[in-house]
PDB file of C-alpha atoms in Angstrom:
ATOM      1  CA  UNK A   1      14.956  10.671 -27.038  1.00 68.00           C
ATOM      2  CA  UNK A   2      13.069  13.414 -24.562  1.00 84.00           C
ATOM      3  CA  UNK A   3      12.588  12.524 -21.494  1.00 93.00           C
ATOM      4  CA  UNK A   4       9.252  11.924 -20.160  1.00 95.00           C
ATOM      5  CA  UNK A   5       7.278  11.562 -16.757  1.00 96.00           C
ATOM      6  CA  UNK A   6       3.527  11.148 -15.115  1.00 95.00           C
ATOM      7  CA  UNK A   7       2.056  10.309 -12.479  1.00 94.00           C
ATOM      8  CA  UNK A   8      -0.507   6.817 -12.290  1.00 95.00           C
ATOM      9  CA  UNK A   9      -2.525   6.778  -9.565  1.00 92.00           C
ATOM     10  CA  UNK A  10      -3.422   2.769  -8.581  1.00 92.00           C
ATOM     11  CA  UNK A  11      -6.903   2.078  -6.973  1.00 90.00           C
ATOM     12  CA  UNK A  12      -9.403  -0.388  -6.168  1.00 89.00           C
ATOM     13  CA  UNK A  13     -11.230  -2.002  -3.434  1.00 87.00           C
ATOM     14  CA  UNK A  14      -9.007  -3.355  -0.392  1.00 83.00           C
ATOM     15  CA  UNK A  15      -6.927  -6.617  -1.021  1.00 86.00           C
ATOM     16  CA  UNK A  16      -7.556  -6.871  -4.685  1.00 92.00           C
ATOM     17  CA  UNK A  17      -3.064  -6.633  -4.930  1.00 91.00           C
ATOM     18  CA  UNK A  18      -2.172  -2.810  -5.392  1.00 90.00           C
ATOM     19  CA  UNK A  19       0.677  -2.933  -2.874  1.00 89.00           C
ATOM     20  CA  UNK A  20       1.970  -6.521  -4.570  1.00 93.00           C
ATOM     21  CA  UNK A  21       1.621  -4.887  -8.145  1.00 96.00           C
ATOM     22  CA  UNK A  22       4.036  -1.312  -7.007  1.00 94.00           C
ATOM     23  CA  UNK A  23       6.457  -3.563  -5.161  1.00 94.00           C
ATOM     24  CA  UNK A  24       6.491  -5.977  -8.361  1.00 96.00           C
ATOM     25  CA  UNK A  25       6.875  -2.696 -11.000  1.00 97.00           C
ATOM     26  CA  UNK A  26       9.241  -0.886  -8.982  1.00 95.00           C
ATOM     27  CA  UNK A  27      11.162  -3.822  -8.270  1.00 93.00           C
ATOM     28  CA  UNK A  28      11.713  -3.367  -4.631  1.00 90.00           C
ATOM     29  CA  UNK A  29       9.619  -3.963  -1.671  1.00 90.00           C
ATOM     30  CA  UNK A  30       7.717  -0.531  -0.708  1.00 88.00           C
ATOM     31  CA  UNK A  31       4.315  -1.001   0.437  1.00 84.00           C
ATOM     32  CA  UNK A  32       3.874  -3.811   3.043  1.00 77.00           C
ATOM     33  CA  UNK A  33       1.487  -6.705   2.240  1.00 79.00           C
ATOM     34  CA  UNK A  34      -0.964  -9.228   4.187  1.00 69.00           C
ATOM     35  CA  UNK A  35      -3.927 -11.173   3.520  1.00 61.00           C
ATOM     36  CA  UNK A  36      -5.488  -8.937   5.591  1.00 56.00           C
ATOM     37  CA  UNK A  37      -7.926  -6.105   3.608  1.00 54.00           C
ATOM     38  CA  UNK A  38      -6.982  -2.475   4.213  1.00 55.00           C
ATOM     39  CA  UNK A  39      -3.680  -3.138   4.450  1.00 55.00           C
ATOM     40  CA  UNK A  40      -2.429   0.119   3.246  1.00 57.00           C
ATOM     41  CA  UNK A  41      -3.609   3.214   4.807  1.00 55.00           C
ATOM     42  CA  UNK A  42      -2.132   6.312   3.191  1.00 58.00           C
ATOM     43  CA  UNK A  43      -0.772   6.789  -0.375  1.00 71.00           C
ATOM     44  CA  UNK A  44       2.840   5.588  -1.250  1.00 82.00           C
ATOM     45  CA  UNK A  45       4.578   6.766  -3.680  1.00 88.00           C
ATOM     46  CA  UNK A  46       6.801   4.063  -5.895  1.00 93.00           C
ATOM     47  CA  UNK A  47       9.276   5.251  -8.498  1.00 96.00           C
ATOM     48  CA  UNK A  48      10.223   3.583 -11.562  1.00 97.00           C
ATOM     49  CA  UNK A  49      12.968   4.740 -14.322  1.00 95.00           C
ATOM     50  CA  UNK A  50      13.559   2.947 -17.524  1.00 94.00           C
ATOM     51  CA  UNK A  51      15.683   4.881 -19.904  1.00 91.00           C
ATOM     52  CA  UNK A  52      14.503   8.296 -20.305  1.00 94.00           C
ATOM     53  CA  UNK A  53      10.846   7.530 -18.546  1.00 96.00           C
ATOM     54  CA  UNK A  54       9.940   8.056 -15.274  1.00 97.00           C
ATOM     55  CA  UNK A  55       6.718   6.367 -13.587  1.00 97.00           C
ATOM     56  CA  UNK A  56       5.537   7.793 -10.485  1.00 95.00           C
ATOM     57  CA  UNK A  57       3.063   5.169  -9.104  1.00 95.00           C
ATOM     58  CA  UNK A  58       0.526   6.500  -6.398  1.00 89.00           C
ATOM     59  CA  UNK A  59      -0.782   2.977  -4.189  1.00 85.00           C
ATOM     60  CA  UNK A  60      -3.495   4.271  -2.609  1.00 78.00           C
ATOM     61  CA  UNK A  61      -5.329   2.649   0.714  1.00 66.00           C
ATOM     62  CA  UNK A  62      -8.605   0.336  -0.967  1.00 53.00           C
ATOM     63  CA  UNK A  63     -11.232   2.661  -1.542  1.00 49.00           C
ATOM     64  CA  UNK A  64     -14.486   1.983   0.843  1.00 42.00           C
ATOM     65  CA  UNK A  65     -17.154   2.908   2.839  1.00 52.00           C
ATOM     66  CA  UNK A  66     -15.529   4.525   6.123  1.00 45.00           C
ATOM     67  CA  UNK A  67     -16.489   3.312   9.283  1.00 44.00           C
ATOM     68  CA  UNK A  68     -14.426   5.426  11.832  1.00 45.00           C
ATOM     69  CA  UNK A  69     -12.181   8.387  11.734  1.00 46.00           C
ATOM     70  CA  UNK A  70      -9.098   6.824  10.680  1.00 46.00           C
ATOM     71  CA  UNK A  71     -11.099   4.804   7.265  1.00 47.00           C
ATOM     72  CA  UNK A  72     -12.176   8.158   6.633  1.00 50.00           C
ATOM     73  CA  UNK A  73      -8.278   9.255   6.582  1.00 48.00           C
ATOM     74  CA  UNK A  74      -7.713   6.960   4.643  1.00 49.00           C
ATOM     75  CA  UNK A  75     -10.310   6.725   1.593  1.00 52.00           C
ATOM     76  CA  UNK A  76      -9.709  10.476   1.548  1.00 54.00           C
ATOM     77  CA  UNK A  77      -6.120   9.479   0.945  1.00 54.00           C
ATOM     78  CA  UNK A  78      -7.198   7.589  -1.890  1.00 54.00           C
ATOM     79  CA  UNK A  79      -9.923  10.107  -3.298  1.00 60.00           C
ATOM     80  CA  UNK A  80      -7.091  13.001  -3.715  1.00 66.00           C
ATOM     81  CA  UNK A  81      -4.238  10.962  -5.289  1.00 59.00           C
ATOM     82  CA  UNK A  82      -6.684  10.907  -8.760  1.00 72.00           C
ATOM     83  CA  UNK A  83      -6.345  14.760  -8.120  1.00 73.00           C
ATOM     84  CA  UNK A  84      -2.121  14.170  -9.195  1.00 76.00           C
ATOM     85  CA  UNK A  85      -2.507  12.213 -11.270  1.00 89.00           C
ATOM     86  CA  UNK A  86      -2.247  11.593 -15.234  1.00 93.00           C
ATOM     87  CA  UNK A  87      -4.090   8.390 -15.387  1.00 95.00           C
ATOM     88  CA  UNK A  88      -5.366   5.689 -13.138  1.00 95.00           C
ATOM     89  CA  UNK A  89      -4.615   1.712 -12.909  1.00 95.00           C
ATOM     90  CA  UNK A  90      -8.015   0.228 -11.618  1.00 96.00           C
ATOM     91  CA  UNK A  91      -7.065  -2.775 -10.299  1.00 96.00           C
ATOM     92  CA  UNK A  92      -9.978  -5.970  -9.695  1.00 96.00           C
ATOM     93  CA  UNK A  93      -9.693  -9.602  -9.338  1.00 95.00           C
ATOM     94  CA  UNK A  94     -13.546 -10.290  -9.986  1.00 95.00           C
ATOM     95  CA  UNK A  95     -16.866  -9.568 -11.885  1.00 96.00           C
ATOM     96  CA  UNK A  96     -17.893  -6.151 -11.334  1.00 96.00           C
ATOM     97  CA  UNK A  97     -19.846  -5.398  -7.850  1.00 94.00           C
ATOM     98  CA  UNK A  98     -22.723  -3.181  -6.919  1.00 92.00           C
ATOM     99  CA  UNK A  99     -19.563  -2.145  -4.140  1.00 88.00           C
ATOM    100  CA  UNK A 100     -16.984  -1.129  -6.965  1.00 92.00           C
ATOM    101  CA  UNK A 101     -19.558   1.522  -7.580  1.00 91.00           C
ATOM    102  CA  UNK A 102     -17.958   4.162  -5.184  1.00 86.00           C
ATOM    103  CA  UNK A 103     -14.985   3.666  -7.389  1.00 89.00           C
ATOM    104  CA  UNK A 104     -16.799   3.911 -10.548  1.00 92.00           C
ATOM    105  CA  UNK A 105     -18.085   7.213  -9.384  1.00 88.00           C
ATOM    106  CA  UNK A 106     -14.647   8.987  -8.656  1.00 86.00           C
ATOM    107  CA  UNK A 107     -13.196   7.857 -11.487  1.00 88.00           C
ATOM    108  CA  UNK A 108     -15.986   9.164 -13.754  1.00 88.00           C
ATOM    109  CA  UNK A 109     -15.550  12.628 -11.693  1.00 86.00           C
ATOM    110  CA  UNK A 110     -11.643  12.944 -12.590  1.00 85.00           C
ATOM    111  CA  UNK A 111     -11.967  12.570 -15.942  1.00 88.00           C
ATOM    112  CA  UNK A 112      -8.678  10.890 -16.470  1.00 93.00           C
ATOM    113  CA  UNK A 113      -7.865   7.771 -18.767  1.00 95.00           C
ATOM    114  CA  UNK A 114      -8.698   4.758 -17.009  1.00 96.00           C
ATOM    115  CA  UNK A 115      -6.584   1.139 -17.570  1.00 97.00           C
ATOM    116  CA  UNK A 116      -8.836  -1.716 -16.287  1.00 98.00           C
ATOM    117  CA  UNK A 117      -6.159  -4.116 -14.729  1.00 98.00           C
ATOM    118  CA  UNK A 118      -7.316  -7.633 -13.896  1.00 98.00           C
ATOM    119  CA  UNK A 119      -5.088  -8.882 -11.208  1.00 97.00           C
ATOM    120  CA  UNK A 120      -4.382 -12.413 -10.494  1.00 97.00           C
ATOM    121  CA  UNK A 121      -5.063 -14.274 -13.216  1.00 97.00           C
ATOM    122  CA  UNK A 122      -2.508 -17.036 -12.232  1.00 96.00           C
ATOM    123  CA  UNK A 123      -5.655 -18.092  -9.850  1.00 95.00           C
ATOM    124  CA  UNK A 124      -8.472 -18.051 -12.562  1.00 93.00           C
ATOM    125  CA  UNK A 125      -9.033 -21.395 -14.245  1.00 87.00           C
ATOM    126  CA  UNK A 126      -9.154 -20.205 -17.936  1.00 90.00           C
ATOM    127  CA  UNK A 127      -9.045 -17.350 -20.127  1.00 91.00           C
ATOM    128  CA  UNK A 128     -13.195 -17.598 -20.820  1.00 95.00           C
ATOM    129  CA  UNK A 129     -12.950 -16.178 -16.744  1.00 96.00           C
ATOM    130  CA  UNK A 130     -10.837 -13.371 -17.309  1.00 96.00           C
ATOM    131  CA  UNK A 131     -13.097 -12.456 -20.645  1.00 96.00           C
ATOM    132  CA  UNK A 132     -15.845 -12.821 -18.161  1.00 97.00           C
ATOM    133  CA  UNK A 133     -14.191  -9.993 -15.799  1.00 97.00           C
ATOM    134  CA  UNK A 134     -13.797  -7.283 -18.718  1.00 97.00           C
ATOM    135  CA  UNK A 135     -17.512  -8.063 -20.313  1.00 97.00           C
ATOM    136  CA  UNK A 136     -18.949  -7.169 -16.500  1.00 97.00           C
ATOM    137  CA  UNK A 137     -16.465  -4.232 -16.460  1.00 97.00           C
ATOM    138  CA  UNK A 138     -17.174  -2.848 -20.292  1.00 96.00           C
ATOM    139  CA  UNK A 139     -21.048  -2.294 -18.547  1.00 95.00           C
ATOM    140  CA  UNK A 140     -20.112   0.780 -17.033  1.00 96.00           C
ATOM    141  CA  UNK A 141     -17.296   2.148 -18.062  1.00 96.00           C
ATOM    142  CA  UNK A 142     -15.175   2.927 -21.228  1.00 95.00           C
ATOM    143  CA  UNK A 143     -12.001   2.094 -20.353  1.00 97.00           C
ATOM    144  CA  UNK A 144      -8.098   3.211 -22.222  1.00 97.00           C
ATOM    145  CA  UNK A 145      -6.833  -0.470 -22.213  1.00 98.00           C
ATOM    146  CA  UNK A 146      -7.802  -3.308 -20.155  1.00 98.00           C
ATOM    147  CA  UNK A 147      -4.468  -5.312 -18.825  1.00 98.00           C
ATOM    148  CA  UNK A 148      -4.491  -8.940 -17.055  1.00 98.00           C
ATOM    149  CA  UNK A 149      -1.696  -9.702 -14.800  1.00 98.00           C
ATOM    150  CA  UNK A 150      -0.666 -11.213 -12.228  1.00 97.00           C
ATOM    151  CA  UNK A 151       1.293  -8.775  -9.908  1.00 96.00           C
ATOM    152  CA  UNK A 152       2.671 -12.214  -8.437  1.00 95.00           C
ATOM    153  CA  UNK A 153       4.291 -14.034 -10.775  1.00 96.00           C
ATOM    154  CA  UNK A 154       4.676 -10.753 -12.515  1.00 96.00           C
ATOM    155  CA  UNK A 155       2.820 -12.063 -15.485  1.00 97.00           C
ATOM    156  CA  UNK A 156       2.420  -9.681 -18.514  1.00 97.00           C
ATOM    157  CA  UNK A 157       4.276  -5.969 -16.267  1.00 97.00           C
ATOM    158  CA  UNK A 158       6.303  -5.212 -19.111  1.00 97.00           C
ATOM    159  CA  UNK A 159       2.859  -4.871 -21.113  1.00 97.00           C
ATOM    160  CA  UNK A 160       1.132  -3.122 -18.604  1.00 98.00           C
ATOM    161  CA  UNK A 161       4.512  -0.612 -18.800  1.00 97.00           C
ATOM    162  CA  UNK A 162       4.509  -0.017 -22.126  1.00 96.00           C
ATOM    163  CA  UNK A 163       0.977   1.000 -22.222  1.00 97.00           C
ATOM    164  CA  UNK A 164       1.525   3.844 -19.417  1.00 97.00           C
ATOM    165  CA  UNK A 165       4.183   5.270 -21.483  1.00 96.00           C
ATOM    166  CA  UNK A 166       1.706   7.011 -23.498  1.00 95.00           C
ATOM    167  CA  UNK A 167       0.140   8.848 -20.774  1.00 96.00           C
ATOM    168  CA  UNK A 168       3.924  10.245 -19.454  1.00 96.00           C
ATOM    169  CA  UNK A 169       4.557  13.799 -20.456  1.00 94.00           C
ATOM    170  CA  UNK A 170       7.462  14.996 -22.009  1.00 94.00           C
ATOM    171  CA  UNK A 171       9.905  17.335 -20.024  1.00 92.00           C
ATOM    172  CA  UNK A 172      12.116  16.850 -16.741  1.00 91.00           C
ATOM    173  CA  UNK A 173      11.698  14.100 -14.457  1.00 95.00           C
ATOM    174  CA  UNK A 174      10.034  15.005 -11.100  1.00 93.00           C
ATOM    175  CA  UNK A 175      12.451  12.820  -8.771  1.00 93.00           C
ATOM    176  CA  UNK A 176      16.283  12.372  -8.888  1.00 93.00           C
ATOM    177  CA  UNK A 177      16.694   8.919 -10.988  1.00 91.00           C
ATOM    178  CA  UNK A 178      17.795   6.806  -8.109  1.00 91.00           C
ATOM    179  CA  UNK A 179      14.460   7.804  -6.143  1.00 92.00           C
ATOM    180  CA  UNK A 180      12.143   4.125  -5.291  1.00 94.00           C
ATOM    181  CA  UNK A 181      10.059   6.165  -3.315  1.00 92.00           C
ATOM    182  CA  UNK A 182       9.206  10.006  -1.361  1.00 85.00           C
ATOM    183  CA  UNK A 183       8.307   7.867   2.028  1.00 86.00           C
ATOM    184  CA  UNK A 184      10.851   8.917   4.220  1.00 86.00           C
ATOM    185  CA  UNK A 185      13.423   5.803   5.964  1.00 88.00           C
ATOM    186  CA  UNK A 186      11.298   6.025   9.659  1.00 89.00           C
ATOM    187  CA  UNK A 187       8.307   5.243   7.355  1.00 87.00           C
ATOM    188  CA  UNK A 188       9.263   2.390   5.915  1.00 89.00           C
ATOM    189  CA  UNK A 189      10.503   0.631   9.179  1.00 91.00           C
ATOM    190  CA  UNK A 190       7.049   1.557  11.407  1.00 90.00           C
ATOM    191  CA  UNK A 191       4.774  -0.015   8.429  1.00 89.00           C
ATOM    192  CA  UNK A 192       7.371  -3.016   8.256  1.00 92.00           C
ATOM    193  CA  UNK A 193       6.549  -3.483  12.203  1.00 94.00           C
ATOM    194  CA  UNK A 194       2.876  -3.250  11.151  1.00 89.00           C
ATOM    195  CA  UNK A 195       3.379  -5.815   8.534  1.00 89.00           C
ATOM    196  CA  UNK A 196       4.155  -8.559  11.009  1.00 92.00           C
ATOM    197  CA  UNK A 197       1.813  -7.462  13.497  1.00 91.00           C
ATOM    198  CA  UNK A 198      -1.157  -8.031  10.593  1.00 86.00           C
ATOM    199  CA  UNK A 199       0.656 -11.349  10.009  1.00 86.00           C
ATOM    200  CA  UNK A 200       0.417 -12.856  13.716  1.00 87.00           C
ATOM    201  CA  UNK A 201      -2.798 -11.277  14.876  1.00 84.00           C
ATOM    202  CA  UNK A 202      -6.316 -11.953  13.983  1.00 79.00           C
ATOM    203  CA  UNK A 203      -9.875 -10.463  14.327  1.00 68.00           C
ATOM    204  CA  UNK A 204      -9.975  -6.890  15.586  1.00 67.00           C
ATOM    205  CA  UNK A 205      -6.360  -6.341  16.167  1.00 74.00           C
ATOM    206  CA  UNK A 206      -4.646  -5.647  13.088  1.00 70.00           C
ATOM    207  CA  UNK A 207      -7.040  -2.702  12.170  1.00 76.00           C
ATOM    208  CA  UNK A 208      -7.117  -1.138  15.880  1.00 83.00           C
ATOM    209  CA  UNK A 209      -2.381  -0.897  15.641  1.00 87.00           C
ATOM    210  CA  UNK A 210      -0.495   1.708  14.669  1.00 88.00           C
ATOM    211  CA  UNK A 211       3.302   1.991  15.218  1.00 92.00           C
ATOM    212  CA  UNK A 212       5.534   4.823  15.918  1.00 91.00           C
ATOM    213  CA  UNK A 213       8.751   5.017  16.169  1.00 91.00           C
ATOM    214  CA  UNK A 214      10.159   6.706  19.353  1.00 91.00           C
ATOM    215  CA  UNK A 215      13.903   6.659  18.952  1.00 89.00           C
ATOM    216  CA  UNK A 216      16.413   5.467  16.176  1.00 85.00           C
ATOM    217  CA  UNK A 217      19.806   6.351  16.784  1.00 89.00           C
ATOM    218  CA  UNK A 218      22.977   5.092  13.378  1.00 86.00           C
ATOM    219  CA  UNK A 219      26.077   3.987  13.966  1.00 86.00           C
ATOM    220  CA  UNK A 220      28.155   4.803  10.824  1.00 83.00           C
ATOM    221  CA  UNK A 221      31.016   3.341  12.317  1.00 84.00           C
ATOM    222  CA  UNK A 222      29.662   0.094  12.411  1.00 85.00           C
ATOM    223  CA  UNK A 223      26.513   0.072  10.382  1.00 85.00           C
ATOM    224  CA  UNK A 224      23.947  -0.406  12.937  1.00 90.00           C
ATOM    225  CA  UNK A 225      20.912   1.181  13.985  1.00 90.00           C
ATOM    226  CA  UNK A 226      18.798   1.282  17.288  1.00 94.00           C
ATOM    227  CA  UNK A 227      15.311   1.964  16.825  1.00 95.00           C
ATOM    228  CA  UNK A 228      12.436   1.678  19.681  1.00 96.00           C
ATOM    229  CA  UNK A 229       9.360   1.399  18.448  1.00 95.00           C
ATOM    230  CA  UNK A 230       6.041   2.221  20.270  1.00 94.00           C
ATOM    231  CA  UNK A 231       3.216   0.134  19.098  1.00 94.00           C
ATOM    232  CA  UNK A 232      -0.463   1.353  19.750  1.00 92.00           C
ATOM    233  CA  UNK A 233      -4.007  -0.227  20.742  1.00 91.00           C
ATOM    234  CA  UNK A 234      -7.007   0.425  21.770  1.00 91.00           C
ATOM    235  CA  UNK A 235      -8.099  -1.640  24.382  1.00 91.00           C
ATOM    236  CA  UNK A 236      -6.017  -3.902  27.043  1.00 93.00           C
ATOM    237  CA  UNK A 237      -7.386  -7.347  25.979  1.00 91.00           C
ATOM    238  CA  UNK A 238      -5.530  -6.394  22.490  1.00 92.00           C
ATOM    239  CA  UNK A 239      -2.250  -5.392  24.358  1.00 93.00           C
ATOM    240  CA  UNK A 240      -2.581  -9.112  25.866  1.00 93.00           C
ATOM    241  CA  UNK A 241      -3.340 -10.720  22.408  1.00 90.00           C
ATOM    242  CA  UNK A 242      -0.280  -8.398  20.799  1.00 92.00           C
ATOM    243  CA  UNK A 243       2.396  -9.586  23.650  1.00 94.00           C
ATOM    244  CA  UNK A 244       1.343 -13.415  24.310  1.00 92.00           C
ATOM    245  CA  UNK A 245       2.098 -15.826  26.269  1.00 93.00           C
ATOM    246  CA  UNK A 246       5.256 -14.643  28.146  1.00 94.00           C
ATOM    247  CA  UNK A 247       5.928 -11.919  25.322  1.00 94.00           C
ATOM    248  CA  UNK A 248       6.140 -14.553  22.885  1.00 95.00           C
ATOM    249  CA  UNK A 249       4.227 -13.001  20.237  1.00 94.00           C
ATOM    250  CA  UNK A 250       5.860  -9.933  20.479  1.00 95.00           C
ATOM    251  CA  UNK A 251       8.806 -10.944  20.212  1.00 96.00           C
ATOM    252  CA  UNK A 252       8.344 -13.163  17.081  1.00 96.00           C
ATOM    253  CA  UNK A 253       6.959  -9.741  15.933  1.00 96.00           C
ATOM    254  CA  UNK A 254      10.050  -8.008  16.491  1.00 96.00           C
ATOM    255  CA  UNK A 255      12.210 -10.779  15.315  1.00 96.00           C
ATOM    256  CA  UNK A 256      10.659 -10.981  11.837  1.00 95.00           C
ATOM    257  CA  UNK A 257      10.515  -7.298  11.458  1.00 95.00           C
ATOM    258  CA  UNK A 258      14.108  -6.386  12.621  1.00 95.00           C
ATOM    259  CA  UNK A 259      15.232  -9.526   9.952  1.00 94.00           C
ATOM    260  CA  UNK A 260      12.728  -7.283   7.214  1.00 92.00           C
ATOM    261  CA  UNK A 261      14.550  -3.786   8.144  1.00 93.00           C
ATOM    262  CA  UNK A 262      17.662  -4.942   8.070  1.00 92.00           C
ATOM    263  CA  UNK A 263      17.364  -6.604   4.228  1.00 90.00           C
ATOM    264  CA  UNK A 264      15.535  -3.582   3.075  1.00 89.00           C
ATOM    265  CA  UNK A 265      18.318  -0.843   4.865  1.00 88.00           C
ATOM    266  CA  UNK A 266      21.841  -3.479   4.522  1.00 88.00           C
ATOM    267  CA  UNK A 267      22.370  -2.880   8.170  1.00 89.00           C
ATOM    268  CA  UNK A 268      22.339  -4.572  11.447  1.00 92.00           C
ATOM    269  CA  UNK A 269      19.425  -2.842  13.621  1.00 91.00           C
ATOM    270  CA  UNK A 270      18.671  -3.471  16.874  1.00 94.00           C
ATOM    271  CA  UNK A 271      14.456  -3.335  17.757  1.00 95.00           C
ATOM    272  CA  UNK A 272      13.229  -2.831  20.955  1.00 96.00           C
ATOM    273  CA  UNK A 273       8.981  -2.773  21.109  1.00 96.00           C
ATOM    274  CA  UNK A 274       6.296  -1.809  23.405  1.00 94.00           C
ATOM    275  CA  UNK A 275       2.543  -1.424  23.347  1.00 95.00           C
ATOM    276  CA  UNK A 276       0.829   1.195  24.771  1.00 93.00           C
ATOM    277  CA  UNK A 277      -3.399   1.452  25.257  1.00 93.00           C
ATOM    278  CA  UNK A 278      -5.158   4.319  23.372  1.00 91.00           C
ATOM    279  CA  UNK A 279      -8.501   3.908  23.725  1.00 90.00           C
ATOM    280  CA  UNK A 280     -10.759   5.026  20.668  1.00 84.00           C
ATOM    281  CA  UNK A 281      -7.836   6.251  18.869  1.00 85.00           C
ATOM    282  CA  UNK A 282      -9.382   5.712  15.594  1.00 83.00           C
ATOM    283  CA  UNK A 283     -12.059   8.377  16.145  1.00 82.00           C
ATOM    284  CA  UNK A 284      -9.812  10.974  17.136  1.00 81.00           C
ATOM    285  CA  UNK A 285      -8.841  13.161  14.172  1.00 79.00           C
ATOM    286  CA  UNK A 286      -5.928  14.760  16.521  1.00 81.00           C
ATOM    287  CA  UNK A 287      -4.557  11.628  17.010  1.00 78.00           C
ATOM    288  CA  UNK A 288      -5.019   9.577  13.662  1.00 76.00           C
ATOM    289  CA  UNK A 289      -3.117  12.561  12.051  1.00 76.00           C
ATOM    290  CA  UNK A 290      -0.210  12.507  14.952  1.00 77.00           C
ATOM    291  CA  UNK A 291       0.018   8.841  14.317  1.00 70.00           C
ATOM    292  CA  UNK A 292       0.833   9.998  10.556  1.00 67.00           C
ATOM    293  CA  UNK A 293      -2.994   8.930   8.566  1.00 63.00           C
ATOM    294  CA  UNK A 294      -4.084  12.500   8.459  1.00 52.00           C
ATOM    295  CA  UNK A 295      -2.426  13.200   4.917  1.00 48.00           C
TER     296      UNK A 295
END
């Protein structure tokens, strides 16, 4: 059998589960996750082999009307991954919306065969809601296949896989076969801080943080790794909210994130965090792209 590869690009508004249905396909944990909508904020790339196929899975930050410099970033991000790819995954959890327009519009531009997938069905009642979904979607658009799942409980992922294969490509694959993902090990660790931080804070907070690292320095010897890790705000009443009461919060932070690191990497890391104010930082094209959004 020939080998075969493609790229899917997944989209759809913010919190609908993209990042819940790569982990749950690739079979590893590679996007972070949160109640919290906009989660993601620049495309991650998720590899999947099985046999001779390769899926390349493009998550992609929830498309939307951008407020400030960095949601600009960031439905860019999500605009240009349809550019790679061979087909796209729209992923909803409701009735269509006058909002899923600015979806509908991009995907119409591309061109490219479109799978409707209706995400968490395991909290709709009956099937008569899900049929309800795909009538509302079949209004404006003429979609490939239409897919329920639920990225969750993993419900029906082997059928969503085998209809992809027929949009791979036959020929070499485009990553070495024990590839998850291109997001480099630094990457993975600063969103994993970010995670927690969208976990434990509330309101403006969790949209106004990003995380660098500063310093990460392995220990083959004995397997550990000491990272300090810089995390950023824009205004000092968030910097009190982030730390808490006598640092607590920040250090449950850190806690549950060096726990997270060191299940995803199998080694013992040591975290040390701090949070410095950058005022505005959102609007600031120089620094969103420093900060690593600009891409």
């Amino acid at each position: 059998m020939a080998s075969k590869s493609g790229f899917v690009a997944i989209i759809g508004k913010p919190n609908v589960g993209k990042s819940t249905l790569i982990n749950a396909l690739i079979g590893e944990k590679i996007a972070i996750t949160s109640p919290k909508v906009q989660t993601t904020r620049f495309r991650i790339t998720g590899i999947l082999n099985e046999g001779e196929n390769q899926f390349v899975f493009i998550d992609t930050p929830g498309m939307h009307k951008p407020y400030h410099g960095l949601g600009k970033s960031m439905d860019k991000s999500a605009t240009d991954a349809l550019m790679d790819a061979d087909a796209i995954m729209w992923v909803v959890d409701q009735t269509y919306r006058r909002t899923d327009e600015v979806i509908l519009e991009r995907i119409k531009y591309s061109h490219l065969p479109v799978i409707l997938v209706i995400n968490k069905i395991d909290t709709l009642e009956n099937k008569a809601e899900i049929d309800k979904i795909i009538i509302s979607f079949l209004k404006v658009h003429e979609f490939k296949h239409i897919v329920p799942i639920s990225a969750k409980d993993q419900t029906h992922l082997t059928q969503l896989k085998e209809t992809l294969v027929e949009y791979l490509v036959e020929g070499p694959h485009y990553y070495p076969d024990d590839y998850v993902t291109d997001q480099t090990d630094e990457s993975r660790m600063t969103e994993i801080i970010r995670e927690r931080i969208l976990y434990y804070t509330e309101q403006e907070v969790p949209h106004s943080v990003a995380v660098m690292l500063e310093s990460f320095k392995f220990n083959e010897e004995l397997n550990t790794m000491d990272i300090d890790a810089l995390i950023i705000v824009e205004r000092d009443s968030q910097k009190g909210i982030l730390i808490g009461k006598n640092g607590e919060k920040l250090k449950r932070i850190g806690t549950e994130a060096r726990k997270e690191i060191n299940k995803i990497f199998d080694m013992k890391i040591h975290l040390s965090l701090w949070v410095k104010v950058k005022k505005d930082w959102r609007n600031d094209p120089t620094t969103v792209s420093r900060y690593g959004y600009g891409k």
